[in-house]
């Protein structure tokens, strides 16, 4: 399945996205988080997010015999929903209710599969992309810990879910991952939520993730950031302050008010078979009011431009860490105790804090460390543009040196080399460690390198290439190296000669040989018998000496 995001991973300027689902979508906190993110960090993008979730709804059409009313089914309203909302994309999340909280049954599973596939078919027939989300996990410990069940609940099966129901949902989720031919996109929220719950519970066995069925606000943030990564290739790790303290953010408070207004109006305008209707304005009136709220959100953001960067400070291994956003992407710097003259800095292009011996040695000498989260963009031209924006911010706002030293570990080599070729005047030196220099070697696996099918398809999409046209990549890379050599940028390379993932002779050795032919300054340190890991050197001295000597 091709990635949903467009060539170069550019976030589309406009997209109309409809969300269909059960009570988790009906609540819609994850949708409000996404909306707040775009309005805070990418206000120039017109993202219309329409919440059409309905409490208790299924895709299977099933319902418990003792449920107080027949569960609503998406098929009863899907035609009108698509006709009225006119989506570009439809994101659907069903499954939690579809197993009706019973042990696994092949008959119920079949009804679920057929129901989901029928929604996909009708969405695509309407001219929209169909994107499926796996069901989230069921958390029985939180169901018990939340203590929300009324006395006498044992009489009603729908109030006392099967204790091992998460096994049913996991089976549903993993089936969803097989829909590569039917769906236009698949977003796995089951595993990220499970991992998050397990990590929190390992630290606090009494951790409550919600009510067992509905995730808490942190769970909704996990869903939101998983969607941002899957739909737009925006990788985020920081949890926004408004997740924990929504009342302290005027921007989020207004975004939530707007979300509630529109989600109620849209749901009732389209119609549904749930016996409970919500109080809602006519859609036309709600849309008018939402525009006024959107204006207030923009005013709030403009009144406090620092919101765009949302700076946070913390400690990292005893050093000050300053986090911020540039262009909606996360970045940070690690500040040395005593900055060296001119505030020099190194820039980890990928895998921050992995094998950091050289990084720590430079930090101890007074150099800053910088990182900008552009994961899964493979050093593509758009990533290079974003990188230049990041460096401009560090130079102008953080007052760091105008030139940087780029550390390109593994696929980070693509970023380091491509950025240096595009902006040689901004680079003082390169340290490449087991670097990928040819995408055909990795992730393509065209030669003896390891083929990574998902990453290869993603990489080709981002570069706008086919398997055949990718043959030109190496030549373009070597032409870029000529720019580096002409600019006098010195390069030090560390790599193992037993690397089977990113073979030395298909990557670093080609670059080193070509750079010498161009009369460029290059030093190669080959580690005999060493594979792709471990990176770096036990003694960082040779690399540190090279960098300090190169920068002067």
mmCIF file with all atom_site columns, N, CA and C in Angstrom, residues 158-216:
data_model
loop_
_atom_site.group_PDB
_atom_site.id
_atom_site.type_symbol
_atom_site.label_atom_id
_atom_site.label_alt_id
_atom_site.label_comp_id
_atom_site.label_asym_id
_atom_site.label_entity_id
_atom_site.label_seq_id
_atom_site.pdbx_PDB_ins_code
_atom_site.Cartn_x
_atom_site.Cartn_y
_atom_site.Cartn_z
_atom_site.occupancy
_atom_site.B_iso_or_equiv
_atom_site.pdbx_formal_charge
_atom_site.auth_seq_id
_atom_site.auth_comp_id
_atom_site.auth_asym_id
_atom_site.auth_atom_id
_atom_site.pdbx_PDB_model_num
ATOM 1   N N  . UNK A 1 158 ? -23.879 -6.518  28.351 1.00 0.00 ? 158 UNK A N  1
ATOM 2   C CA . UNK A 1 158 ? -23.232 -5.365  27.726 1.00 0.00 ? 158 UNK A CA 1
ATOM 3   C C  . UNK A 1 158 ? -22.550 -4.473  28.758 1.00 0.00 ? 158 UNK A C  1
ATOM 4   N N  . UNK A 1 159 ? -22.880 -4.654  30.066 1.00 0.00 ? 159 UNK A N  1
ATOM 5   C CA . UNK A 1 159 ? -22.228 -3.886  31.115 1.00 0.00 ? 159 UNK A CA 1
ATOM 6   C C  . UNK A 1 159 ? -21.106 -4.673  31.774 1.00 0.00 ? 159 UNK A C  1
ATOM 7   N N  . UNK A 1 160 ? -20.997 -5.941  31.462 1.00 0.00 ? 160 UNK A N  1
ATOM 8   C CA . UNK A 1 160 ? -19.945 -6.785  32.031 1.00 0.00 ? 160 UNK A CA 1
ATOM 9   C C  . UNK A 1 160 ? -19.219 -7.474  30.889 1.00 0.00 ? 160 UNK A C  1
ATOM 10  N N  . UNK A 1 161 ? -18.318 -6.764  30.223 1.00 0.00 ? 161 UNK A N  1
ATOM 11  C CA . UNK A 1 161 ? -17.648 -7.336  29.050 1.00 0.00 ? 161 UNK A CA 1
ATOM 12  C C  . UNK A 1 161 ? -16.834 -8.571  29.405 1.00 0.00 ? 161 UNK A C  1
ATOM 13  N N  . UNK A 1 162 ? -16.708 -9.425  28.432 1.00 0.00 ? 162 UNK A N  1
ATOM 14  C CA . UNK A 1 162 ? -15.857 -10.610 28.529 1.00 0.00 ? 162 UNK A CA 1
ATOM 15  C C  . UNK A 1 162 ? -14.448 -10.172 28.937 1.00 0.00 ? 162 UNK A C  1
ATOM 16  N N  . UNK A 1 163 ? -13.899 -10.782 29.981 1.00 0.00 ? 163 UNK A N  1
ATOM 17  C CA . UNK A 1 163 ? -12.628 -10.337 30.561 1.00 0.00 ? 163 UNK A CA 1
ATOM 18  C C  . UNK A 1 163 ? -11.477 -10.383 29.561 1.00 0.00 ? 163 UNK A C  1
ATOM 19  N N  . UNK A 1 164 ? -11.531 -11.350 28.644 1.00 0.00 ? 164 UNK A N  1
ATOM 20  C CA . UNK A 1 164 ? -10.455 -11.488 27.656 1.00 0.00 ? 164 UNK A CA 1
ATOM 21  C C  . UNK A 1 164 ? -10.837 -10.852 26.318 1.00 0.00 ? 164 UNK A C  1
ATOM 22  N N  . UNK A 1 165 ? -11.678 -9.851  26.376 1.00 0.00 ? 165 UNK A N  1
ATOM 23  C CA . UNK A 1 165 ? -12.197 -9.252  25.139 1.00 0.00 ? 165 UNK A CA 1
ATOM 24  C C  . UNK A 1 165 ? -11.100 -8.601  24.304 1.00 0.00 ? 165 UNK A C  1
ATOM 25  N N  . UNK A 1 166 ? -10.017 -8.195  24.943 1.00 0.00 ? 166 UNK A N  1
ATOM 26  C CA . UNK A 1 166 ? -8.942  -7.586  24.155 1.00 0.00 ? 166 UNK A CA 1
ATOM 27  C C  . UNK A 1 166 ? -8.362  -8.563  23.150 1.00 0.00 ? 166 UNK A C  1
ATOM 28  N N  . UNK A 1 167 ? -8.406  -9.854  23.459 1.00 0.00 ? 167 UNK A N  1
ATOM 29  C CA . UNK A 1 167 ? -7.950  -10.846 22.479 1.00 0.00 ? 167 UNK A CA 1
ATOM 30  C C  . UNK A 1 167 ? -8.801  -10.828 21.230 1.00 0.00 ? 167 UNK A C  1
ATOM 31  N N  . UNK A 1 168 ? -10.100 -10.593 21.390 1.00 0.00 ? 168 UNK A N  1
ATOM 32  C CA . UNK A 1 168 ? -10.992 -10.463 20.235 1.00 0.00 ? 168 UNK A CA 1
ATOM 33  C C  . UNK A 1 168 ? -10.617 -9.230  19.434 1.00 0.00 ? 168 UNK A C  1
ATOM 34  N N  . UNK A 1 169 ? -10.413 -8.107  20.117 1.00 0.00 ? 169 UNK A N  1
ATOM 35  C CA . UNK A 1 169 ? -10.071 -6.860  19.418 1.00 0.00 ? 169 UNK A CA 1
ATOM 36  C C  . UNK A 1 169 ? -8.714  -6.953  18.738 1.00 0.00 ? 169 UNK A C  1
ATOM 37  N N  . UNK A 1 170 ? -7.781  -7.651  19.370 1.00 0.00 ? 170 UNK A N  1
ATOM 38  C CA . UNK A 1 170 ? -6.466  -7.803  18.737 1.00 0.00 ? 170 UNK A CA 1
ATOM 39  C C  . UNK A 1 170 ? -6.606  -8.588  17.434 1.00 0.00 ? 170 UNK A C  1
ATOM 40  N N  . UNK A 1 171 ? -7.445  -9.596  17.454 1.00 0.00 ? 171 UNK A N  1
ATOM 41  C CA . UNK A 1 171 ? -7.662  -10.380 16.233 1.00 0.00 ? 171 UNK A CA 1
ATOM 42  C C  . UNK A 1 171 ? -8.316  -9.506  15.161 1.00 0.00 ? 171 UNK A C  1
ATOM 43  N N  . UNK A 1 172 ? -9.276  -8.675  15.567 1.00 0.00 ? 172 UNK A N  1
ATOM 44  C CA . UNK A 1 172 ? -9.909  -7.754  14.625 1.00 0.00 ? 172 UNK A CA 1
ATOM 45  C C  . UNK A 1 172 ? -8.883  -6.760  14.077 1.00 0.00 ? 172 UNK A C  1
ATOM 46  N N  . UNK A 1 173 ? -8.038  -6.251  14.974 1.00 0.00 ? 173 UNK A N  1
ATOM 47  C CA . UNK A 1 173 ? -7.049  -5.251  14.562 1.00 0.00 ? 173 UNK A CA 1
ATOM 48  C C  . UNK A 1 173 ? -6.059  -5.834  13.560 1.00 0.00 ? 173 UNK A C  1
ATOM 49  N N  . UNK A 1 174 ? -5.576  -7.043  13.819 1.00 0.00 ? 174 UNK A N  1
ATOM 50  C CA . UNK A 1 174 ? -4.573  -7.632  12.935 1.00 0.00 ? 174 UNK A CA 1
ATOM 51  C C  . UNK A 1 174 ? -5.182  -8.021  11.595 1.00 0.00 ? 174 UNK A C  1
ATOM 52  N N  . UNK A 1 175 ? -6.472  -8.359  11.593 1.00 0.00 ? 175 UNK A N  1
ATOM 53  C CA . UNK A 1 175 ? -7.127  -8.562  10.297 1.00 0.00 ? 175 UNK A CA 1
ATOM 54  C C  . UNK A 1 175 ? -7.174  -7.245  9.530  1.00 0.00 ? 175 UNK A C  1
ATOM 55  N N  . UNK A 1 176 ? -7.451  -6.154  10.237 1.00 0.00 ? 176 UNK A N  1
ATOM 56  C CA . UNK A 1 176 ? -7.519  -4.842  9.590  1.00 0.00 ? 176 UNK A CA 1
ATOM 57  C C  . UNK A 1 176 ? -6.213  -4.505  8.875  1.00 0.00 ? 176 UNK A C  1
ATOM 58  N N  . UNK A 1 177 ? -5.098  -4.934  9.439  1.00 0.00 ? 177 UNK A N  1
ATOM 59  C CA . UNK A 1 177 ? -3.794  -4.642  8.849  1.00 0.00 ? 177 UNK A CA 1
ATOM 60  C C  . UNK A 1 177 ? -3.582  -5.364  7.519  1.00 0.00 ? 177 UNK A C  1
ATOM 61  N N  . UNK A 1 178 ? -4.446  -6.336  7.204  1.00 0.00 ? 178 UNK A N  1
ATOM 62  C CA . UNK A 1 178 ? -4.302  -7.078  5.945  1.00 0.00 ? 178 UNK A CA 1
ATOM 63  C C  . UNK A 1 178 ? -5.051  -6.417  4.792  1.00 0.00 ? 178 UNK A C  1
ATOM 64  N N  . UNK A 1 179 ? -5.750  -5.309  5.034  1.00 0.00 ? 179 UNK A N  1
ATOM 65  C CA . UNK A 1 179 ? -6.617  -4.722  4.009  1.00 0.00 ? 179 UNK A CA 1
ATOM 66  C C  . UNK A 1 179 ? -5.848  -3.811  3.050  1.00 0.00 ? 179 UNK A C  1
ATOM 67  N N  . UNK A 1 180 ? -4.666  -4.212  2.682  1.00 0.00 ? 180 UNK A N  1
ATOM 68  C CA . UNK A 1 180 ? -3.833  -3.365  1.838  1.00 0.00 ? 180 UNK A CA 1
ATOM 69  C C  . UNK A 1 180 ? -4.395  -3.181  0.438  1.00 0.00 ? 180 UNK A C  1
ATOM 70  N N  . UNK A 1 181 ? -5.170  -4.129  -0.036 1.00 0.00 ? 181 UNK A N  1
ATOM 71  C CA . UNK A 1 181 ? -5.758  -4.009  -1.376 1.00 0.00 ? 181 UNK A CA 1
ATOM 72  C C  . UNK A 1 181 ? -7.066  -3.242  -1.347 1.00 0.00 ? 181 UNK A C  1
ATOM 73  N N  . UNK A 1 182 ? -7.848  -3.397  -0.287 1.00 0.00 ? 182 UNK A N  1
ATOM 74  C CA . UNK A 1 182 ? -9.165  -2.766  -0.227 1.00 0.00 ? 182 UNK A CA 1
ATOM 75  C C  . UNK A 1 182 ? -9.102  -1.304  0.204  1.00 0.00 ? 182 UNK A C  1
ATOM 76  N N  . UNK A 1 183 ? -8.344  -1.017  1.268  1.00 0.00 ? 183 UNK A N  1
ATOM 77  C CA . UNK A 1 183 ? -8.313  0.329   1.845  1.00 0.00 ? 183 UNK A CA 1
ATOM 78  C C  . UNK A 1 183 ? -7.204  1.162   1.220  1.00 0.00 ? 183 UNK A C  1
ATOM 79  N N  . UNK A 1 184 ? -7.368  2.486   1.291  1.00 0.00 ? 184 UNK A N  1
ATOM 80  C CA . UNK A 1 184 ? -6.339  3.400   0.791  1.00 0.00 ? 184 UNK A CA 1
ATOM 81  C C  . UNK A 1 184 ? -5.301  3.713   1.850  1.00 0.00 ? 184 UNK A C  1
ATOM 82  N N  . UNK A 1 185 ? -5.608  3.395   3.080  1.00 0.00 ? 185 UNK A N  1
ATOM 83  C CA . UNK A 1 185 ? -4.668  3.621   4.162  1.00 0.00 ? 185 UNK A CA 1
ATOM 84  C C  . UNK A 1 185 ? -5.088  2.823   5.376  1.00 0.00 ? 185 UNK A C  1
ATOM 85  N N  . UNK A 1 186 ? -4.110  2.404   6.176  1.00 0.00 ? 186 UNK A N  1
ATOM 86  C CA . UNK A 1 186 ? -4.374  1.649   7.401  1.00 0.00 ? 186 UNK A CA 1
ATOM 87  C C  . UNK A 1 186 ? -3.585  2.301   8.533  1.00 0.00 ? 186 UNK A C  1
ATOM 88  N N  . UNK A 1 187 ? -4.270  2.675   9.602  1.00 0.00 ? 187 UNK A N  1
ATOM 89  C CA . UNK A 1 187 ? -3.626  3.296   10.755 1.00 0.00 ? 187 UNK A CA 1
ATOM 90  C C  . UNK A 1 187 ? -3.789  2.355   11.938 1.00 0.00 ? 187 UNK A C  1
ATOM 91  N N  . UNK A 1 188 ? -2.680  1.865   12.443 1.00 0.00 ? 188 UNK A N  1
ATOM 92  C CA . UNK A 1 188 ? -2.685  0.938   13.576 1.00 0.00 ? 188 UNK A CA 1
ATOM 93  C C  . UNK A 1 188 ? -2.619  1.728   14.876 1.00 0.00 ? 188 UNK A C  1
ATOM 94  N N  . UNK A 1 189 ? -3.754  1.838   15.588 1.00 0.00 ? 189 UNK A N  1
ATOM 95  C CA . UNK A 1 189 ? -3.742  2.496   16.897 1.00 0.00 ? 189 UNK A CA 1
ATOM 96  C C  . UNK A 1 189 ? -3.742  1.465   18.030 1.00 0.00 ? 189 UNK A C  1
ATOM 97  N N  . UNK A 1 190 ? -4.037  0.223   17.703 1.00 0.00 ? 190 UNK A N  1
ATOM 98  C CA . UNK A 1 190 ? -4.102  -0.812  18.746 1.00 0.00 ? 190 UNK A CA 1
ATOM 99  C C  . UNK A 1 190 ? -2.741  -0.994  19.414 1.00 0.00 ? 190 UNK A C  1
ATOM 100 N N  . UNK A 1 191 ? -1.701  -1.155  18.624 1.00 0.00 ? 191 UNK A N  1
ATOM 101 C CA . UNK A 1 191 ? -0.377  -1.420  19.188 1.00 0.00 ? 191 UNK A CA 1
ATOM 102 C C  . UNK A 1 191 ? 0.215   -0.214  19.910 1.00 0.00 ? 191 UNK A C  1
ATOM 103 N N  . UNK A 1 192 ? 0.181   1.008   19.347 1.00 0.00 ? 192 UNK A N  1
ATOM 104 C CA . UNK A 1 192 ? 0.715   2.160   20.098 1.00 0.00 ? 192 UNK A CA 1
ATOM 105 C C  . UNK A 1 192 ? 0.006   2.382   21.432 1.00 0.00 ? 192 UNK A C  1
ATOM 106 N N  . UNK A 1 193 ? -1.311  2.222   21.456 1.00 0.00 ? 193 UNK A N  1
ATOM 107 C CA . UNK A 1 193 ? -2.034  2.395   22.712 1.00 0.00 ? 193 UNK A CA 1
ATOM 108 C C  . UNK A 1 193 ? -1.669  1.296   23.711 1.00 0.00 ? 193 UNK A C  1
ATOM 109 N N  . UNK A 1 194 ? -1.555  0.064   23.218 1.00 0.00 ? 194 UNK A N  1
ATOM 110 C CA . UNK A 1 194 ? -1.163  -1.037  24.097 1.00 0.00 ? 194 UNK A CA 1
ATOM 111 C C  . UNK A 1 194 ? 0.209   -0.799  24.692 1.00 0.00 ? 194 UNK A C  1
ATOM 112 N N  . UNK A 1 195 ? 1.161   -0.380  23.850 1.00 0.00 ? 195 UNK A N  1
ATOM 113 C CA . UNK A 1 195 ? 2.522   -0.111  24.317 1.00 0.00 ? 195 UNK A CA 1
ATOM 114 C C  . UNK A 1 195 ? 2.531   0.995   25.363 1.00 0.00 ? 195 UNK A C  1
ATOM 115 N N  . UNK A 1 196 ? 1.749   2.045   25.119 1.00 0.00 ? 196 UNK A N  1
ATOM 116 C CA . UNK A 1 196 ? 1.697   3.164   26.049 1.00 0.00 ? 196 UNK A CA 1
ATOM 117 C C  . UNK A 1 196 ? 1.123   2.720   27.397 1.00 0.00 ? 196 UNK A C  1
ATOM 118 N N  . UNK A 1 197 ? 0.028   1.960   27.363 1.00 0.00 ? 197 UNK A N  1
ATOM 119 C CA . UNK A 1 197 ? -0.594  1.489   28.608 1.00 0.00 ? 197 UNK A CA 1
ATOM 120 C C  . UNK A 1 197 ? 0.380   0.606   29.381 1.00 0.00 ? 197 UNK A C  1
ATOM 121 N N  . UNK A 1 198 ? 1.052   -0.297  28.679 1.00 0.00 ? 198 UNK A N  1
ATOM 122 C CA . UNK A 1 198 ? 1.989   -1.198  29.347 1.00 0.00 ? 198 UNK A CA 1
ATOM 123 C C  . UNK A 1 198 ? 3.153   -0.438  29.973 1.00 0.00 ? 198 UNK A C  1
ATOM 124 N N  . UNK A 1 199 ? 3.651   0.597   29.267 1.00 0.00 ? 199 UNK A N  1
ATOM 125 C CA . UNK A 1 199 ? 4.778   1.364   29.814 1.00 0.00 ? 199 UNK A CA 1
ATOM 126 C C  . UNK A 1 199 ? 4.362   2.151   31.053 1.00 0.00 ? 199 UNK A C  1
ATOM 127 N N  . UNK A 1 200 ? 3.154   2.724   31.021 1.00 0.00 ? 200 UNK A N  1
ATOM 128 C CA . UNK A 1 200 ? 2.668   3.460   32.188 1.00 0.00 ? 200 UNK A CA 1
ATOM 129 C C  . UNK A 1 200 ? 2.395   2.514   33.361 1.00 0.00 ? 200 UNK A C  1
ATOM 130 N N  . UNK A 1 201 ? 1.868   1.352   33.057 1.00 0.00 ? 201 UNK A N  1
ATOM 131 C CA . UNK A 1 201 ? 1.525   0.418   34.120 1.00 0.00 ? 201 UNK A CA 1
ATOM 132 C C  . UNK A 1 201 ? 2.765   -0.246  34.718 1.00 0.00 ? 201 UNK A C  1
ATOM 133 N N  . UNK A 1 202 ? 3.835   -0.348  33.944 1.00 0.00 ? 202 UNK A N  1
ATOM 134 C CA . UNK A 1 202 ? 5.066   -0.900  34.511 1.00 0.00 ? 202 UNK A CA 1
ATOM 135 C C  . UNK A 1 202 ? 5.644   0.027   35.567 1.00 0.00 ? 202 UNK A C  1
ATOM 136 N N  . UNK A 1 203 ? 5.411   1.336   35.397 1.00 0.00 ? 203 UNK A N  1
ATOM 137 C CA . UNK A 1 203 ? 5.865   2.312   36.386 1.00 0.00 ? 203 UNK A CA 1
ATOM 138 C C  . UNK A 1 203 ? 4.861   2.472   37.517 1.00 0.00 ? 203 UNK A C  1
ATOM 139 N N  . UNK A 1 204 ? 3.578   2.302   37.190 1.00 0.00 ? 204 UNK A N  1
ATOM 140 C CA . UNK A 1 204 ? 2.512   2.457   38.185 1.00 0.00 ? 204 UNK A CA 1
ATOM 141 C C  . UNK A 1 204 ? 1.458   1.383   37.937 1.00 0.00 ? 204 UNK A C  1
ATOM 142 N N  . UNK A 1 205 ? 1.508   0.273   38.684 1.00 0.00 ? 205 UNK A N  1
ATOM 143 C CA . UNK A 1 205 ? 0.561   -0.827  38.450 1.00 0.00 ? 205 UNK A CA 1
ATOM 144 C C  . UNK A 1 205 ? -0.906  -0.408  38.573 1.00 0.00 ? 205 UNK A C  1
ATOM 145 N N  . UNK A 1 206 ? -1.175  0.713   39.231 1.00 0.00 ? 206 UNK A N  1
ATOM 146 C CA . UNK A 1 206 ? -2.559  1.166   39.399 1.00 0.00 ? 206 UNK A CA 1
ATOM 147 C C  . UNK A 1 206 ? -2.996  2.127   38.297 1.00 0.00 ? 206 UNK A C  1
ATOM 148 N N  . UNK A 1 207 ? -2.173  2.282   37.253 1.00 0.00 ? 207 UNK A N  1
ATOM 149 C CA . UNK A 1 207 ? -2.491  3.261   36.202 1.00 0.00 ? 207 UNK A CA 1
ATOM 150 C C  . UNK A 1 207 ? -3.833  2.935   35.544 1.00 0.00 ? 207 UNK A C  1
ATOM 151 N N  . UNK A 1 208 ? -4.656  3.981   35.368 1.00 0.00 ? 208 UNK A N  1
ATOM 152 C CA . UNK A 1 208 ? -5.969  3.856   34.728 1.00 0.00 ? 208 UNK A CA 1
ATOM 153 C C  . UNK A 1 208 ? -5.901  4.522   33.353 1.00 0.00 ? 208 UNK A C  1
ATOM 154 N N  . UNK A 1 209 ? -6.132  3.752   32.287 1.00 0.00 ? 209 UNK A N  1
ATOM 155 C CA . UNK A 1 209 ? -5.994  4.264   30.912 1.00 0.00 ? 209 UNK A CA 1
ATOM 156 C C  . UNK A 1 209 ? -7.290  4.862   30.372 1.00 0.00 ? 209 UNK A C  1
ATOM 157 N N  . UNK A 1 210 ? -8.321  4.900   31.200 1.00 0.00 ? 210 UNK A N  1
ATOM 158 C CA . UNK A 1 210 ? -9.639  5.351   30.781 1.00 0.00 ? 210 UNK A CA 1
ATOM 159 C C  . UNK A 1 210 ? -10.664 4.538   31.539 1.00 0.00 ? 210 UNK A C  1
ATOM 160 N N  . UNK A 1 211 ? -11.740 4.167   30.893 1.00 0.00 ? 211 UNK A N  1
ATOM 161 C CA . UNK A 1 211 ? -12.724 3.313   31.566 1.00 0.00 ? 211 UNK A CA 1
ATOM 162 C C  . UNK A 1 211 ? -12.692 1.875   31.056 1.00 0.00 ? 211 UNK A C  1
ATOM 163 N N  . UNK A 1 212 ? -11.611 1.528   30.392 1.00 0.00 ? 212 UNK A N  1
ATOM 164 C CA . UNK A 1 212 ? -11.468 0.184   29.840 1.00 0.00 ? 212 UNK A CA 1
ATOM 165 C C  . UNK A 1 212 ? -11.856 0.104   28.383 1.00 0.00 ? 212 UNK A C  1
ATOM 166 N N  . UNK A 1 213 ? -12.836 0.911   27.992 1.00 0.00 ? 213 UNK A N  1
ATOM 167 C CA . UNK A 1 213 ? -13.307 0.963   26.602 1.00 0.00 ? 213 UNK A CA 1
ATOM 168 C C  . UNK A 1 213 ? -12.865 2.268   25.939 1.00 0.00 ? 213 UNK A C  1
ATOM 169 N N  . UNK A 1 214 ? -13.066 3.365   26.647 1.00 0.00 ? 214 UNK A N  1
ATOM 170 C CA . UNK A 1 214 ? -12.752 4.690   26.100 1.00 0.00 ? 214 UNK A CA 1
ATOM 171 C C  . UNK A 1 214 ? -11.409 5.167   26.635 1.00 0.00 ? 214 UNK A C  1
ATOM 172 N N  . UNK A 1 215 ? -10.447 5.479   25.771 1.00 0.00 ? 215 UNK A N  1
ATOM 173 C CA . UNK A 1 215 ? -9.146  5.953   26.235 1.00 0.00 ? 215 UNK A CA 1
ATOM 174 C C  . UNK A 1 215 ? -9.273  7.284   26.985 1.00 0.00 ? 215 UNK A C  1
ATOM 175 N N  . UNK A 1 216 ? -8.332  7.529   27.893 1.00 0.00 ? 216 UNK A N  1
ATOM 176 C CA . UNK A 1 216 ? -8.276  8.831   28.558 1.00 0.00 ? 216 UNK A CA 1
ATOM 177 C C  . UNK A 1 216 ? -7.650  9.854   27.624 1.00 0.00 ? 216 UNK A C  1
#
